[in-house]
Amino acid sequence: MKIAIVCYPTFGGSGVVATELGIALSKRGHEIHFVTYKQPVRLEYLSQSIHYHEVLVPEYPLFHYQPYELALSSKLVRVVQKHKIDLLHVHYAIPHAYAGYMAQQMLKEEGIHLPMMTTLHGTDITLVGSHSFYKPAVNFSINNSDIVTSVSQSLKLDTLKIFDIKKQIEVVPNFIDISNLNESFEDCKRHMVADEDERVITHVSNLREVKRLEDVIDVFYRIQTEIKSRLIIVGDGPDREKASNFAKKLGIKDKVLFLGKSNEVERILCYSDLFLLPSAKESFGLAALEAMAHRVPVISSNAGGLPEVNIDGVSGYLSDVGDVESMAKNGIKILSDDRTLNKFKEGARKIAETFDVDHVVCQYEKLYQKMI
Ligand code: GMT
């Protein structure tokens, strides 16, 4: 099949999933066309079966806001016509499903039918999409997609609760390509961040309010009073400074390392002993799954789809949002001796294997078949 994929090309989970899906589909013989404003960060190689089409939005003095949706839908029309695309798969409803619908309508005028699948990722529903500024347009574009998928059962229920949805929503979970993990670093350079006798605790996100960065710092603060450890924070975002100030206030600034945005997450996970994800909302928690695939147990909140990914007592532990005391207690339990830590490391990997790409990509392929 010839598939056009629209996504955000940044470090966010929805863009990562869309990119990994495109790569996996290309390996299975499909021709993939990414249509977005920048080459996706995880898309390292272009080839005969993976193409990238850049959406350009020229500046014009009249525009206070550049009309990205217009440029995207026009680009989609051209890509579909030129490459004889069979179907469109948009990731993150805003504004992709809306632009996809417009492209569909324009192509229809020319007698071209372009089926569209919309995958809901989380904040497009629970945070941004539910705002009255966007809600009618999001509701409309979900109802006008040929197939709608969500990345967890919890997100499906949230969507049905928040919007007036007249369509069936299929749950297709996020995935990880276990066979393609980079696990055999000769030297993952652990010594550059921690001493031999310290545990390494990691958090990876875009450091936004929803990730509850202060809880990350607080949980770490409590753990390090009992277990010699260090906190590595990967990613960048608006809450970085606040979190750094909080670490300073607690007197642990020298034990917390902010690494910023990184393409080396796998190398960092290779020496991590524990992953923290205390989010207020999390439709799935791809960052947690990536940690688990690298045998890193997860201490998370029980928000949204996290209980579908992080299995309490096996791959880590779940606590109520904001219950830093319970999170710290569970972290200490996991880190206190090597035997327990290794048991959780294996548990994390076992659960991650159930989300392997091979179990998931075929679900998308079946839905594509149904759609065309
Ligand atoms: O939350 C983020 O950091 C980014 C956001 C995105 O849209 O890229 O992530 C959402 O989609 C991911 C991929 O499906 C999920 O793993 C995240 O849980 C989800 N984030 C939220 O629901 C807050």
XYZ file of C-alpha atoms and ligand atoms in Angstrom:
395
model
C 0.000 0.000 0.000
C 1.044 3.605 -0.484
C 0.435 5.381 2.805
C 0.704 9.081 3.631
C 1.451 9.761 7.309
C 0.891 13.146 8.938
C 2.370 13.767 12.387
C 4.291 16.226 14.541
C 7.970 15.770 13.681
C 9.212 16.625 17.187
C 10.353 14.646 20.253
C 6.748 14.160 21.497
C 5.384 10.627 21.766
C 2.824 10.920 18.966
C 5.507 11.879 16.433
C 7.772 9.089 17.647
C 5.009 6.488 17.312
C 4.030 7.761 13.839
C 7.650 7.664 12.680
C 8.334 4.194 14.086
C 5.091 2.982 12.516
C 6.142 4.346 9.109
C 9.539 2.659 9.418
C 7.951 -0.661 10.457
C 5.413 -0.489 7.609
C 8.153 0.227 5.074
C 9.990 -2.905 6.262
C 6.805 -4.826 5.542
C 6.773 -3.664 1.916
C 4.602 -0.547 2.080
C 5.559 2.772 0.524
C 5.458 5.524 3.148
C 5.157 9.269 2.590
C 5.604 11.496 5.648
C 3.958 14.870 5.163
C 4.961 17.363 7.841
C 6.801 20.654 8.455
C 10.160 19.117 9.379
C 11.827 15.746 8.932
C 10.686 13.683 11.961
C 13.448 13.431 14.591
C 13.434 9.640 14.636
C 13.471 9.361 10.838
C 17.144 8.964 10.098
C 17.086 7.440 6.653
C 14.993 8.191 3.604
C 14.843 5.506 0.916
C 12.796 4.274 -2.005
C 10.134 3.186 0.429
C 10.275 6.134 2.884
C 9.724 9.621 1.546
C 9.431 12.942 3.287
C 7.429 15.903 1.931
C 7.945 19.202 3.670
C 4.988 21.496 4.294
C 6.099 25.081 3.819
C 4.130 27.989 5.203
C 5.558 31.217 3.786
C 5.376 34.305 5.965
C 2.969 36.974 4.784
C 2.605 40.325 6.596
C -1.187 40.099 6.664
C -1.129 36.863 8.644
C -0.889 37.101 12.371
C -1.080 33.273 12.442
C 0.328 31.289 9.520
C -2.409 29.050 8.014
C -0.631 25.705 8.491
C -3.764 23.572 7.968
C -4.282 25.138 4.547
C -0.705 24.483 3.485
C -0.892 20.927 4.867
C -4.136 20.046 3.096
C -2.857 21.528 -0.177
C 0.388 19.561 0.156
C -1.603 16.390 0.869
C -3.636 16.886 -2.297
C -0.457 17.225 -4.378
C 1.299 14.258 -2.740
C -1.764 12.017 -3.174
C -2.133 12.979 -6.846
C 1.552 12.617 -7.678
C 2.283 9.389 -5.792
C -1.113 7.703 -6.152
C -1.496 7.355 -2.373
C -3.974 4.694 -1.205
C -4.725 6.042 2.262
C -3.951 8.742 4.780
C -3.054 8.086 8.419
C -3.005 11.168 10.637
C -1.535 11.144 14.139
C -2.854 13.631 16.713
C -6.257 15.044 15.813
C -5.331 18.739 15.974
C -5.103 20.042 13.306
C -4.182 16.956 11.281
C -7.597 15.281 11.102
C -9.129 18.602 10.123
C -6.556 19.213 7.345
C -6.916 15.585 6.230
C -10.675 16.000 5.916
C -10.202 19.110 3.752
C -7.741 17.231 1.509
C -10.283 14.393 1.197
C -12.962 16.835 0.081
C -10.711 18.538 -2.470
C -9.674 15.177 -3.919
C -13.298 14.038 -4.055
C -14.022 16.887 -6.502
C -11.513 15.215 -8.804
C -13.003 11.776 -8.386
C -10.251 10.544 -6.010
C -11.277 8.701 -2.859
C -8.730 9.047 -0.025
C -9.662 7.030 3.084
C -8.393 8.571 6.329
C -7.495 7.002 9.663
C -7.094 9.259 12.686
C -5.061 8.069 15.653
C -5.797 9.892 18.905
C -2.751 10.230 21.138
C -3.815 11.917 24.347
C -3.520 15.647 24.805
C -5.364 16.147 21.498
C -8.349 14.815 23.475
C -7.750 15.313 27.182
C -6.010 18.684 27.250
C -6.069 20.751 24.060
C -8.900 19.183 22.069
C -11.431 19.410 24.850
C -11.029 23.196 25.054
C -14.066 25.023 23.694
C -11.775 26.881 21.238
C -11.203 23.651 19.337
C -13.869 21.190 20.463
C -16.400 21.515 17.596
C -13.654 21.151 14.961
C -12.070 18.187 16.743
C -15.445 16.509 17.218
C -16.234 17.045 13.536
C -12.956 15.708 12.242
C -13.060 12.615 14.456
C -16.597 11.802 13.293
C -15.555 12.312 9.677
C -12.519 10.040 9.790
C -13.070 6.649 8.145
C -11.414 4.845 11.041
C -10.502 6.216 14.458
C -7.979 4.564 16.762
C -6.799 5.445 20.238
C -3.557 4.343 21.872
C -5.208 2.973 25.015
C -8.527 1.820 26.385
C -8.429 4.722 28.828
C -8.086 7.272 26.009
C -10.987 5.651 24.175
C -13.194 6.077 27.259
C -12.038 9.680 27.722
C -12.848 10.451 24.083
C -16.332 8.993 24.390
C -16.845 10.944 27.602
C -15.593 14.315 26.333
C -16.870 14.314 22.735
C -20.043 13.364 20.950
C -18.587 10.491 18.945
C -20.711 8.564 16.484
C -17.961 6.226 15.371
C -16.446 3.067 16.742
C -13.009 3.724 18.275
C -10.478 0.906 17.861
C -7.764 0.582 20.497
C -4.329 -0.008 18.975
C -1.647 0.392 21.641
C 1.707 2.041 21.105
C 4.592 -0.304 20.480
C 8.329 -0.780 20.552
C 10.648 -2.560 18.135
C 12.415 -4.869 20.580
C 14.661 -6.426 17.912
C 15.926 -2.991 16.943
C 16.831 -1.730 20.425
C 20.355 -0.579 20.890
C 21.309 -2.575 23.962
C 24.881 -3.557 23.361
C 26.800 -0.388 24.105
C 30.436 -1.232 24.632
C 30.504 1.517 27.198
C 27.348 3.474 27.938
C 29.462 6.019 29.843
C 27.700 5.589 33.165
C 30.799 6.851 34.941
C 30.178 10.295 33.443
C 26.953 10.750 35.423
C 27.191 8.620 38.553
C 29.585 6.895 40.913
C 29.873 3.115 40.916
C 27.875 2.793 44.163
C 25.027 5.121 43.122
C 21.687 4.131 41.580
C 20.640 6.105 38.504
C 17.062 7.369 38.396
C 15.769 8.833 35.130
C 12.903 10.949 33.836
C 12.316 11.685 30.140
C 9.661 14.123 28.936
C 9.007 17.517 27.428
C 8.996 19.000 30.944
C 5.479 20.403 30.735
C 3.092 20.978 33.650
C 1.229 17.719 32.943
C 4.438 15.744 33.714
C 4.557 17.071 37.327
C 8.285 17.764 37.356
C 8.190 18.868 40.989
C 6.901 15.418 41.920
C 9.841 13.899 40.017
C 12.224 16.010 42.126
C 10.305 15.335 45.350
C 10.202 11.562 44.817
C 13.921 11.562 44.059
C 14.612 13.713 47.122
C 12.895 11.151 49.332
C 14.604 8.171 47.669
C 18.112 9.649 47.935
C 17.762 10.074 51.707
C 17.844 6.254 51.909
C 19.520 5.111 48.683
C 22.648 6.712 47.285
C 21.447 7.871 43.888
C 21.396 10.477 41.158
C 18.570 11.884 39.025
C 18.970 12.359 35.269
C 16.337 14.498 33.551
C 16.205 14.264 29.760
C 14.198 16.672 27.610
C 13.393 20.332 27.724
C 10.309 22.440 28.318
C 8.655 25.221 30.269
C 8.978 23.632 33.729
C 12.716 23.055 33.640
C 13.688 26.148 35.558
C 11.020 25.690 38.219
C 12.180 22.104 38.749
C 15.811 23.154 38.930
C 14.973 25.810 41.535
C 13.027 23.248 43.550
C 16.023 20.882 43.530
C 18.188 23.779 44.725
C 15.709 24.591 47.498
C 15.793 20.965 48.664
C 19.602 21.037 48.693
C 20.002 18.327 46.036
C 20.993 20.440 43.027
C 24.333 18.637 42.648
C 22.543 15.285 42.462
C 20.162 16.295 39.668
C 21.459 16.486 36.132
C 19.399 18.198 33.402
C 20.641 16.855 30.079
C 18.245 18.731 27.751
C 16.885 17.282 24.498
C 18.779 14.209 23.461
C 18.925 11.602 20.731
C 20.814 9.371 23.148
C 17.897 8.202 25.284
C 18.782 4.541 24.671
C 22.314 5.044 25.984
C 20.951 6.799 29.080
C 18.366 4.053 29.674
C 21.119 1.463 29.384
C 22.564 2.626 32.724
C 19.288 3.640 34.411
C 17.968 1.693 37.401
C 14.579 3.351 37.790
C 12.279 5.535 35.672
C 9.899 8.136 37.144
C 6.672 9.204 35.415
C 4.293 10.812 37.942
C 2.152 12.559 35.259
C -1.208 14.169 35.942
C -2.454 12.795 32.610
C -0.908 10.187 30.346
C -2.914 8.446 27.666
C -0.292 5.712 27.330
C 3.203 6.677 28.486
C 5.481 5.738 25.607
C 8.492 6.977 27.586
C 7.691 4.394 30.280
C 7.414 1.627 27.683
C 10.773 2.599 26.188
C 12.327 2.463 29.654
C 10.758 -0.939 30.357
C 12.054 -2.324 27.050
C 15.525 -1.377 28.310
C 14.840 -3.266 31.553
C 14.228 -0.133 33.627
C 11.404 -0.514 36.202
C 8.881 2.325 36.325
C 7.444 4.284 39.238
C 4.443 6.098 37.811
C 1.120 7.603 38.626
C -1.996 5.631 37.792
C -3.298 8.355 35.455
C -5.010 7.526 32.160
C -3.504 4.594 30.286
C -0.475 4.091 32.555
C -2.008 1.050 34.321
C -2.319 -0.596 30.873
C 1.448 -0.263 30.380
C 3.130 -0.292 33.789
C 1.891 -3.378 35.571
C 1.791 -2.805 39.331
C 4.192 -5.105 41.182
C 5.685 -6.527 37.969
C 7.251 -3.793 35.828
C 7.199 -1.238 38.644
C 4.538 0.369 40.790
C 1.560 2.719 40.388
C 0.417 5.384 42.854
C -2.250 8.064 42.864
C -1.333 11.319 41.135
C 0.589 13.503 43.596
C 1.211 10.752 46.157
C 4.968 11.303 46.246
C 5.315 9.457 49.538
C 3.982 6.218 48.072
C 6.055 6.680 44.907
C 9.232 7.169 46.931
C 8.427 4.172 49.173
C 7.951 1.975 46.103
C 11.134 3.297 44.499
C 13.116 2.471 47.641
C 11.568 -1.007 47.678
C 12.791 -1.672 44.132
C 16.253 -0.166 44.568
C 17.134 -1.451 48.008
C 18.779 -4.713 46.909
C 20.091 -6.129 43.639
C 17.863 -9.198 43.768
C 14.665 -7.154 43.903
C 15.953 -4.707 41.313
C 16.803 -7.534 38.906
C 13.381 -9.111 39.419
C 11.713 -5.832 38.435
C 14.121 -5.308 35.542
C 13.093 -8.675 34.079
C 9.423 -7.957 34.822
C 9.670 -4.626 32.986
C 11.234 -6.247 29.932
C 8.643 -9.074 29.871
C 5.742 -6.619 29.876
C 7.464 -4.459 27.215
C 7.771 -7.520 24.972
C 3.975 -7.788 24.866
C 4.016 -4.389 23.092
C 6.488 -5.513 20.441
C 6.031 -3.993 16.982
C 5.135 -7.372 15.477
C 2.026 -7.668 17.656
C 0.834 -4.151 16.850
C 1.678 -3.138 13.273
C -0.438 -5.975 11.861
C -3.431 -4.467 13.703
C -2.950 -1.229 11.759
C -2.520 -3.174 8.505
C -5.824 -4.992 9.074
C -7.597 -1.676 9.660
C -5.997 -0.182 6.523
C -7.291 -3.146 4.488
C -10.751 -2.649 5.925
C -10.635 1.049 5.058
C -9.637 0.677 1.405
O 2.748 13.979 26.480
C 3.680 14.179 25.735
O 4.791 14.337 26.192
C 3.557 14.261 24.262
C 2.286 13.678 23.738
C 2.291 13.753 22.226
O 1.252 14.009 21.720
O 3.283 13.529 21.558
O 2.164 12.346 24.192
C 0.917 11.705 24.081
O 1.038 10.703 23.069
C 1.984 9.663 23.379
C 2.050 8.711 22.185
O 0.842 8.101 21.928
C 1.560 8.949 24.666
O 2.484 7.928 24.977
C 1.497 9.970 25.812
O 1.013 9.317 26.966
C 0.554 11.106 25.441
N 0.638 12.152 26.466
C -0.390 12.459 27.273
O -1.462 11.891 27.226
C -0.128 13.535 28.260
